[in-house]
Amino acid sequence: MTDRRPCPFCAEEIAAEAARCPHCRSRLLAVDPSAWHRDHPERRIAGVASAVSRAMAVPLSWTRVGFVLLTFFHLLGPLLYLALWVMVPYSPKGQPPFQRGLDLARTEWDRFRHGGPATRGPAA
């Protein structure tokens, strides 16, 4: 059985991981930092909408509609989606793609600066 705890607003029993009380509809967490990852079961394309909806405790359909509506305002929807895809890690313990790219660039820059061997593949 899942862990339960009382809601701080109405004292009804709720799931320990709940972001919103199903009885009084109170938001329990303003922003859940542990939910900022894209590996959720309800993800479709890249998982950005599911990460945003989980972290902000809003319905997933509202988040997806919000991205579509923002598309009509100077293509802000796809730009925001792409920016969040780069910034939000895939798994809770993982690194975001932006950080992985920075680490790779830093490694290659150090290798170039110190004159190390290129890692393009095995020598023939």
C-alpha angles and dihedrals in degrees: 000000000000123000115266133199135177120264109248091222106042101013092230117142113261136170114280093235095048116128093191130033111243091208105049097014091230116157108240098191126031093207123357107213093193091060094060096106131099101226100096123138093240095055118126115179111001101341096245096123092048091049092051093046093048094046095045095038095233127131115276093232091057090052093050092047088049091056090049093049092048088056089071092056105075091309090291093147098064092039092052091044091052092046091051091046089056094045104040117075120234096231130028093253097034133100122251116249090249092058092046089052091050091050091050092048091048091050092048092046091052090048091050094045094049094042096242123165118281115250099215095126142290117326115248 
